[in-house]
Amino acid sequence: MREEQHEPSAISSQQSAPSQPLREKEGTRDEGQEERGSSRFRGWDILSAGQFSPADLDHLFKVADEMAGIVRRHQRCSLLDRHVVATLFYEPSTRTRLSFESAVVHLGGKVISTSEVTFSSVVKGESLPDTVRVIERYSDAIVLRHTHAGAAAEAAAYASVPIFNAGDGPGEHPTQALLDLYTIREEKGGQIDGLRVGMVGDLKYGRTVHSLARLLCNYDVGFTFVAPDALRMPLSVIRELNRYARRYQETEDLHDVIAESDVLYVTRIQKERLEQPELWDYVKDLYTVDPALMAQAKPDMTLMHPLPRLAEISPEVDGDPRAAYFRQVGNGLFVRMALLSEVLRD
Ligand code: NCD
């Protein structure tokens, strides 16, 4: 196990979104909305996990619980009646785009989508600021996935409608972190303080773990980061942990942490983001969670993964009650419904 470090020198710092909502935005519609009290996040851009306080999270998760009830009872909901949400994705996605779109549909709104930017004016060389200033004329919010860290913040600086960061390159993925935290609360009976959370895999380029670590800084959580030297957690996230005086350790060996983890969050090594492609052969099979490893874990450990997975969790583990990753996917719908309704409704 490596010593706890404050400034790991091998890790380059990465650009990330500002940690506060930029500003409240005008332009959401105000006619014929269902009255559910005033909304806490109205007009916010959702750019970074760092913008949420514990009280914000409690509120959001209460609304997410209500949304789960609406979905499970097949209830009709018109909270986003007459709202149009645009999804603009410059990188591949299955869960994030479809769960956002499903969330809008469940809330009674409509979706317009450019999921494949190769069919849009982006290939003609249109800039992101121009693209968002066009799409805001057609929609009340833009859900953006982009290849560059900081792109969502740049879009938000130009757009007059709220921007939802659905992943900005190796930067952040705040809505994933919100659904991950909601899942941890569900799986752990509401208790977050005191948990030991292990994060495994591509911690350098993994935007899901960057955002989840930031979000968990709101709680008294201890972290163990498991990654090869070339893929360690970036300095920008480590600084945030230090700012909140959160404990963390780093190791390359998953066996060091398996027995003590309350939550194990496994990520895919992202071949497409490696700066040195030759690294792939060394890292691709470094971590595999299989039944033998699960036998060493706590009986109530929660095993999570943002998906898609490759070989890092063996399918034989899927039937283990501790494997929470498909429940995690389901929670994404409820949390994104809560977020969309709180940002867009009156
Ligand atoms: C992740 C992503 O796109 O960052 N997936 C997701 O959004 N659920 C993780 C990945 O691509 O490995």
Tab-separated table of C-alpha atoms and ligand atoms in Angstrom:
chain	number	residue	atom	x	y	z
A	1	MET	CA	0.000	0.000	0.000
A	2	ARG	CA	1.370	3.405	-0.957
A	3	GLU	CA	1.800	6.100	1.649
A	4	GLU	CA	-0.904	8.721	1.796
A	5	GLN	CA	0.244	11.527	-0.456
A	6	HIS	CA	-0.852	15.080	-0.726
A	7	GLU	CA	0.663	16.056	-4.068
A	8	PRO	CA	1.279	12.929	-6.194
A	9	SER	CA	3.853	14.202	-8.661
A	10	ALA	CA	3.334	11.513	-11.315
A	11	ILE	CA	-0.170	12.709	-11.939
A	12	SER	CA	-0.946	15.583	-14.235
A	13	SER	CA	-3.578	17.996	-13.084
A	14	GLN	CA	-6.651	18.140	-15.305
A	15	GLN	CA	-8.952	20.935	-16.192
A	16	SER	CA	-12.298	20.563	-14.527
A	17	ALA	CA	-15.534	22.470	-14.363
A	18	PRO	CA	-15.972	25.262	-11.806
A	19	SER	CA	-17.340	23.999	-8.504
A	20	GLN	CA	-20.299	26.372	-8.254
A	21	PRO	CA	-23.314	26.840	-10.490
A	22	LEU	CA	-22.382	29.659	-12.846
A	23	ARG	CA	-25.586	31.591	-12.651
A	24	GLU	CA	-29.325	31.206	-12.703
A	25	LYS	CA	-30.711	31.220	-16.187
A	26	GLU	CA	-33.899	32.590	-17.635
A	27	GLY	CA	-35.795	30.921	-20.394
A	28	THR	CA	-37.574	28.017	-18.721
A	29	ARG	CA	-41.303	28.034	-19.311
A	30	ASP	CA	-43.746	29.047	-16.643
A	31	GLU	CA	-47.222	28.218	-17.910
A	32	GLY	CA	-49.404	25.337	-16.830
A	33	GLN	CA	-46.869	23.633	-14.588
A	34	GLU	CA	-48.029	21.414	-11.751
A	35	GLU	CA	-47.558	23.121	-8.446
A	36	ARG	CA	-45.139	21.222	-6.168
A	37	GLY	CA	-43.672	24.091	-4.179
A	38	SER	CA	-40.739	26.139	-5.431
A	39	SER	CA	-37.850	24.323	-7.034
A	40	ARG	CA	-34.409	24.354	-5.398
A	41	PHE	CA	-32.249	24.115	-8.511
A	42	ARG	CA	-34.293	26.174	-10.960
A	43	GLY	CA	-32.135	27.450	-13.805
A	44	TRP	CA	-28.911	25.816	-12.577
A	45	ASP	CA	-26.262	24.499	-14.914
A	46	ILE	CA	-25.226	21.037	-13.700
A	47	LEU	CA	-21.487	21.082	-14.380
A	48	SER	CA	-19.612	19.573	-11.452
A	49	ALA	CA	-20.331	17.280	-8.514
A	50	GLY	CA	-18.623	19.955	-6.398
A	51	GLN	CA	-21.610	22.279	-6.694
A	52	PHE	CA	-23.887	20.202	-4.415
A	53	SER	CA	-24.127	20.680	-0.654
A	54	PRO	CA	-25.367	17.950	1.715
A	55	ALA	CA	-28.724	19.773	1.967
A	56	ASP	CA	-28.979	19.885	-1.856
A	57	LEU	CA	-28.333	16.148	-1.980
A	58	ASP	CA	-30.937	15.354	0.681
A	59	HIS	CA	-33.467	17.382	-1.261
A	60	LEU	CA	-32.595	15.831	-4.634
A	61	PHE	CA	-32.780	12.289	-3.288
A	62	LYS	CA	-36.161	12.944	-1.664
A	63	VAL	CA	-37.456	14.034	-5.075
A	64	ALA	CA	-35.756	10.986	-6.681
A	65	ASP	CA	-37.684	8.741	-4.251
A	66	GLU	CA	-40.915	10.401	-5.432
A	67	MET	CA	-39.869	9.870	-9.045
A	68	ALA	CA	-39.230	6.171	-8.366
A	69	GLY	CA	-42.816	5.926	-7.074
A	70	ILE	CA	-44.169	7.650	-10.192
A	71	VAL	CA	-42.298	5.251	-12.486
A	72	ARG	CA	-43.164	2.112	-10.515
A	73	ARG	CA	-46.861	3.003	-10.393
A	74	HIS	CA	-46.856	3.943	-14.111
A	75	GLN	CA	-48.274	7.275	-13.022
A	76	ARG	CA	-48.921	10.028	-15.531
A	77	CYS	CA	-46.681	13.022	-14.905
A	78	SER	CA	-46.800	16.391	-16.607
A	79	LEU	CA	-44.090	18.298	-14.706
A	80	LEU	CA	-42.220	19.014	-17.937
A	81	ASP	CA	-45.327	19.277	-20.082
A	82	ARG	CA	-44.482	21.557	-23.064
A	83	HIS	CA	-40.753	21.489	-22.293
A	84	VAL	CA	-38.246	20.415	-24.916
A	85	VAL	CA	-34.868	18.986	-23.870
A	86	ALA	CA	-32.036	18.596	-26.401
A	87	THR	CA	-29.380	15.891	-26.117
A	88	LEU	CA	-26.097	16.735	-27.840
A	89	PHE	CA	-23.526	13.922	-27.667
A	90	TYR	CA	-20.022	14.164	-29.155
A	91	GLU	CA	-19.010	10.785	-27.650
A	92	PRO	CA	-20.713	7.373	-27.607
A	93	SER	CA	-23.310	6.695	-24.921
A	94	THR	CA	-26.016	4.157	-24.146
A	95	ARG	CA	-27.151	4.635	-20.537
A	96	THR	CA	-26.591	8.349	-20.070
A	97	ARG	CA	-28.377	9.492	-23.215
A	98	LEU	CA	-31.232	6.999	-23.023
A	99	SER	CA	-31.826	7.559	-19.306
A	100	PHE	CA	-31.924	11.345	-19.793
A	101	GLU	CA	-34.317	10.889	-22.705
A	102	SER	CA	-36.449	8.401	-20.802
A	103	ALA	CA	-36.502	10.808	-17.840
A	104	VAL	CA	-37.820	13.642	-20.030
A	105	VAL	CA	-40.502	11.361	-21.505
A	106	HIS	CA	-41.571	10.159	-18.029
A	107	LEU	CA	-41.934	13.806	-16.965
A	108	GLY	CA	-44.219	14.542	-19.913
A	109	GLY	CA	-41.634	16.509	-21.929
A	110	LYS	CA	-40.246	16.065	-25.436
A	111	VAL	CA	-36.712	15.246	-26.595
A	112	ILE	CA	-34.766	16.389	-29.633
A	113	SER	CA	-31.474	14.656	-30.181
A	114	THR	CA	-28.178	14.901	-32.037
A	115	SER	CA	-26.611	11.751	-30.732
A	116	GLU	CA	-24.327	11.409	-33.729
A	117	VAL	CA	-22.576	14.719	-34.285
A	118	THR	CA	-21.106	13.416	-37.549
A	119	PHE	CA	-24.564	14.112	-38.997
A	120	SER	CA	-24.581	17.679	-37.663
A	121	SER	CA	-22.818	20.926	-38.546
A	122	VAL	CA	-19.999	20.025	-36.138
A	123	VAL	CA	-18.292	18.204	-39.038
A	124	LYS	CA	-18.447	21.480	-40.983
A	125	GLY	CA	-16.334	23.045	-38.251
A	126	GLU	CA	-19.007	24.761	-36.140
A	127	SER	CA	-17.737	25.790	-32.698
A	128	LEU	CA	-19.349	24.589	-29.463
A	129	PRO	CA	-20.445	28.144	-28.495
A	130	ASP	CA	-22.213	28.540	-31.846
A	131	THR	CA	-23.791	25.092	-31.660
A	132	VAL	CA	-25.303	25.694	-28.202
A	133	ARG	CA	-26.526	29.166	-29.204
A	134	VAL	CA	-28.420	27.494	-32.034
A	135	ILE	CA	-29.808	24.572	-30.042
A	136	GLU	CA	-31.050	26.839	-27.219
A	137	ARG	CA	-33.470	28.358	-29.759
A	138	TYR	CA	-35.129	24.953	-30.088
A	139	SER	CA	-35.037	23.724	-26.491
A	140	ASP	CA	-35.343	24.548	-22.772
A	141	ALA	CA	-32.186	22.681	-21.713
A	142	ILE	CA	-29.196	20.993	-23.323
A	143	VAL	CA	-27.721	17.690	-22.140
A	144	LEU	CA	-24.141	17.727	-23.432
A	145	ARG	CA	-21.495	15.020	-23.676
A	146	HIS	CA	-18.201	16.236	-25.080
A	147	THR	CA	-14.674	15.021	-25.718
A	148	HIS	CA	-12.921	17.825	-23.775
A	149	ALA	CA	-12.691	18.532	-20.055
A	150	GLY	CA	-14.231	21.933	-19.402
A	151	ALA	CA	-16.534	21.813	-22.472
A	152	ALA	CA	-19.740	21.856	-20.410
A	153	ALA	CA	-18.575	24.960	-18.544
A	154	GLU	CA	-17.709	26.617	-21.849
A	155	ALA	CA	-21.154	25.764	-23.250
A	156	ALA	CA	-22.818	27.100	-20.094
A	157	ALA	CA	-20.995	30.410	-20.454
A	158	TYR	CA	-22.674	30.917	-23.841
A	159	ALA	CA	-26.073	29.242	-23.435
A	160	SER	CA	-29.080	30.990	-21.940
A	161	VAL	CA	-30.712	27.630	-21.109
A	162	PRO	CA	-29.381	25.182	-18.471
A	163	ILE	CA	-26.562	22.849	-19.502
A	164	PHE	CA	-26.367	19.333	-18.038
A	165	ASN	CA	-22.833	17.954	-18.167
A	166	ALA	CA	-23.286	14.351	-19.337
A	167	GLY	CA	-19.510	13.766	-19.323
A	168	ASP	CA	-16.785	16.165	-20.509
A	169	GLY	CA	-13.915	13.991	-21.736
A	170	PRO	CA	-11.773	12.904	-18.777
A	171	GLY	CA	-13.211	15.744	-16.645
A	172	GLU	CA	-16.441	15.110	-14.759
A	173	HIS	CA	-19.719	13.212	-14.962
A	174	PRO	CA	-21.802	14.800	-12.201
A	175	THR	CA	-25.170	13.196	-12.950
A	176	GLN	CA	-23.552	9.744	-12.851
A	177	ALA	CA	-22.066	10.607	-9.459
A	178	LEU	CA	-25.486	11.681	-8.190
A	179	LEU	CA	-27.028	8.360	-9.211
A	180	ASP	CA	-24.035	6.530	-7.741
A	181	LEU	CA	-24.450	8.294	-4.408
A	182	TYR	CA	-28.202	7.657	-4.453
A	183	THR	CA	-27.403	3.974	-5.030
A	184	ILE	CA	-24.940	3.882	-2.132
A	185	ARG	CA	-27.592	5.413	0.141
A	186	GLU	CA	-30.157	2.860	-1.016
A	187	GLU	CA	-27.797	-0.085	-0.600
A	188	LYS	CA	-26.480	1.081	2.788
A	189	GLY	CA	-29.831	1.997	4.349
A	190	GLY	CA	-29.164	5.759	4.200
A	191	GLN	CA	-25.850	5.643	6.102
A	192	ILE	CA	-22.879	7.191	4.252
A	193	ASP	CA	-20.683	8.513	7.078
A	194	GLY	CA	-18.087	5.974	8.180
A	195	LEU	CA	-18.001	4.022	4.910
A	196	ARG	CA	-14.750	2.835	3.347
A	197	VAL	CA	-14.995	3.284	-0.424
A	198	GLY	CA	-12.573	1.581	-2.833
A	199	MET	CA	-12.285	2.958	-6.381
A	200	VAL	CA	-10.594	0.688	-8.913
A	201	GLY	CA	-9.276	0.939	-12.477
A	202	ASP	CA	-8.796	3.993	-14.659
A	203	LEU	CA	-8.778	6.718	-12.033
A	204	LYS	CA	-6.804	9.144	-14.211
A	205	TYR	CA	-9.265	9.437	-17.100
A	206	GLY	CA	-12.364	8.114	-15.294
A	207	ARG	CA	-14.765	11.048	-15.070
A	208	THR	CA	-17.238	8.977	-13.030
A	209	VAL	CA	-14.753	8.497	-10.185
A	210	HIS	CA	-13.606	12.130	-10.348
A	211	SER	CA	-17.182	13.271	-9.763
A	212	LEU	CA	-18.067	10.599	-7.206
A	213	ALA	CA	-14.979	11.348	-5.100
A	214	ARG	CA	-15.875	15.062	-5.122
A	215	LEU	CA	-19.462	14.311	-4.153
A	216	LEU	CA	-18.439	11.962	-1.333
A	217	CYS	CA	-16.313	14.768	0.155
A	218	ASN	CA	-19.634	15.923	1.655
A	219	TYR	CA	-19.472	12.909	3.996
A	220	ASP	CA	-17.043	11.352	6.450
A	221	VAL	CA	-15.863	8.682	4.025
A	222	GLY	CA	-12.427	7.017	3.749
A	223	PHE	CA	-11.119	6.300	0.252
A	224	THR	CA	-8.776	3.713	-1.211
A	225	PHE	CA	-7.710	4.299	-4.799
A	226	VAL	CA	-6.576	1.177	-6.679
A	227	ALA	CA	-4.829	1.907	-9.972
A	228	PRO	CA	-1.582	1.283	-11.829
A	229	ASP	CA	0.931	4.084	-11.456
A	230	ALA	CA	0.096	5.551	-14.890
A	231	LEU	CA	-3.632	5.795	-14.096
A	232	ARG	CA	-3.668	7.273	-10.581
A	233	MET	CA	-6.280	9.729	-9.345
A	234	PRO	CA	-5.531	13.250	-10.684
A	235	LEU	CA	-4.154	15.970	-8.491
A	236	SER	CA	-7.259	18.125	-9.008
A	237	VAL	CA	-9.366	15.510	-7.156
A	238	ILE	CA	-6.696	14.849	-4.515
A	239	ARG	CA	-6.648	18.573	-3.713
A	240	GLU	CA	-10.387	18.472	-3.157
A	241	LEU	CA	-10.006	15.556	-0.708
A	242	ASN	CA	-7.314	17.501	1.139
A	243	ARG	CA	-9.529	20.585	1.264
A	244	TYR	CA	-12.183	18.523	3.087
A	245	ALA	CA	-9.506	16.643	5.100
A	246	ARG	CA	-10.764	13.291	3.829
A	247	ARG	CA	-8.568	10.208	4.385
A	248	TYR	CA	-7.297	8.323	1.358
A	249	GLN	CA	-4.764	5.660	0.466
A	250	GLU	CA	-3.432	4.533	-2.879
A	251	THR	CA	-2.370	1.062	-3.969
A	252	GLU	CA	-1.909	-0.948	-7.157
A	253	ASP	CA	-3.215	-4.152	-5.618
A	254	LEU	CA	-6.928	-4.864	-5.366
A	255	HIS	CA	-6.221	-7.607	-2.813
A	256	ASP	CA	-5.075	-4.874	-0.395
A	257	VAL	CA	-8.572	-3.400	-0.193
A	258	ILE	CA	-11.104	-6.113	-0.918
A	259	ALA	CA	-11.610	-7.275	2.675
A	260	GLU	CA	-12.033	-3.805	4.171
A	261	SER	CA	-14.216	-2.073	1.545
A	262	ASP	CA	-17.856	-1.279	2.243
A	263	VAL	CA	-18.295	-0.103	-1.341
A	264	LEU	CA	-16.117	-1.211	-4.264
A	265	TYR	CA	-16.530	1.005	-7.333
A	266	VAL	CA	-14.921	-0.657	-10.350
A	267	THR	CA	-14.277	1.174	-13.639
A	268	ARG	CA	-13.318	0.229	-17.172
A	269	ILE	CA	-9.800	1.007	-18.349
A	270	GLN	CA	-10.578	3.403	-21.187
A	271	LYS	CA	-8.390	2.293	-24.058
A	272	GLU	CA	-9.595	5.224	-26.167
A	273	ARG	CA	-8.176	7.776	-23.685
A	274	LEU	CA	-4.723	6.285	-23.088
A	275	GLU	CA	-1.987	8.687	-24.167
A	276	GLN	CA	0.454	5.766	-24.481
A	277	PRO	CA	-1.395	2.992	-26.388
A	278	GLU	CA	1.343	0.492	-25.480
A	279	LEU	CA	0.115	0.702	-21.884
A	280	TRP	CA	-3.049	-1.189	-22.812
A	281	ASP	CA	-1.479	-4.651	-22.809
A	282	TYR	CA	-0.163	-4.085	-19.298
A	283	VAL	CA	-3.355	-2.610	-17.799
A	284	LYS	CA	-6.179	-4.388	-19.596
A	285	ASP	CA	-6.364	-7.483	-17.374
A	286	LEU	CA	-4.907	-5.967	-14.233
A	287	TYR	CA	-8.127	-6.108	-12.203
A	288	THR	CA	-10.839	-8.736	-12.341
A	289	VAL	CA	-13.546	-9.102	-9.757
A	290	ASP	CA	-14.559	-12.765	-9.819
A	291	PRO	CA	-16.264	-15.127	-7.335
A	292	ALA	CA	-12.899	-15.967	-5.701
A	293	LEU	CA	-12.254	-12.277	-4.982
A	294	MET	CA	-15.849	-11.728	-3.821
A	295	ALA	CA	-15.320	-14.547	-1.301
A	296	GLN	CA	-12.781	-12.281	0.448
A	297	ALA	CA	-15.148	-9.281	0.556
A	298	LYS	CA	-17.473	-8.271	3.386
A	299	PRO	CA	-20.823	-10.078	3.272
A	300	ASP	CA	-22.563	-6.711	2.908
A	301	MET	CA	-20.119	-5.031	0.526
A	302	THR	CA	-21.718	-3.124	-2.364
A	303	LEU	CA	-20.131	-3.769	-5.772
A	304	MET	CA	-20.694	-0.959	-8.269
A	305	HIS	CA	-19.695	-0.107	-11.850
A	306	PRO	CA	-20.892	2.750	-14.084
A	307	LEU	CA	-20.912	0.332	-17.060
A	308	PRO	CA	-20.059	-0.564	-19.774
A	309	ARG	CA	-17.830	-3.280	-18.296
A	310	LEU	CA	-15.234	-5.314	-20.089
A	311	ALA	CA	-13.314	-8.026	-18.215
A	312	GLU	CA	-13.045	-6.169	-14.894
A	313	ILE	CA	-16.133	-7.825	-13.402
A	314	SER	CA	-16.735	-11.411	-14.373
A	315	PRO	CA	-20.375	-12.184	-15.381
A	316	GLU	CA	-20.358	-14.980	-12.774
A	317	VAL	CA	-20.585	-12.255	-10.140
A	318	ASP	CA	-23.835	-10.820	-11.556
A	319	GLY	CA	-26.032	-13.131	-9.468
A	320	ASP	CA	-24.287	-12.153	-6.213
A	321	PRO	CA	-26.686	-10.013	-4.131
A	322	ARG	CA	-23.806	-7.582	-3.516
A	323	ALA	CA	-23.569	-6.798	-7.253
A	324	ALA	CA	-25.476	-3.506	-7.451
A	325	TYR	CA	-24.578	-2.311	-10.958
A	326	PHE	CA	-27.883	-3.051	-12.647
A	327	ARG	CA	-29.822	-1.533	-9.728
A	328	GLN	CA	-27.465	1.448	-10.169
A	329	VAL	CA	-28.598	1.798	-13.810
A	330	GLY	CA	-32.260	1.836	-12.739
A	331	ASN	CA	-31.578	4.555	-10.178
A	332	GLY	CA	-30.157	6.722	-12.971
A	333	LEU	CA	-33.647	7.235	-14.339
A	334	PHE	CA	-35.078	8.413	-10.989
A	335	VAL	CA	-32.173	10.745	-10.213
A	336	ARG	CA	-32.169	12.310	-13.690
A	337	MET	CA	-35.942	12.799	-13.500
A	338	ALA	CA	-35.454	14.563	-10.154
A	339	LEU	CA	-32.674	16.747	-11.508
A	340	LEU	CA	-34.487	17.714	-14.716
A	341	SER	CA	-37.682	18.577	-12.892
A	342	GLU	CA	-35.879	20.600	-10.199
A	343	VAL	CA	-33.881	22.575	-12.780
A	344	LEU	CA	-36.666	23.164	-15.278
A	345	ARG	CA	-39.984	23.385	-13.432
A	346	ASP	CA	-41.132	26.560	-11.713
B	1	NCD	C1	-19.019	5.944	-18.291
B	1	NCD	C2	-18.675	7.204	-19.071
B	1	NCD	O1	-19.135	7.396	-20.193
B	1	NCD	O2	-17.950	7.989	-18.493
B	1	NCD	N1	-20.238	5.373	-18.563
B	1	NCD	C3	-21.409	5.967	-18.157
B	1	NCD	O3	-21.666	7.126	-18.409
B	1	NCD	N2	-22.272	5.202	-17.469
B	1	NCD	C4	-17.880	5.037	-18.116
B	1	NCD	C5	-17.145	4.461	-19.298
B	1	NCD	O4	-17.318	4.840	-20.452
B	1	NCD	O5	-16.329	3.548	-19.049
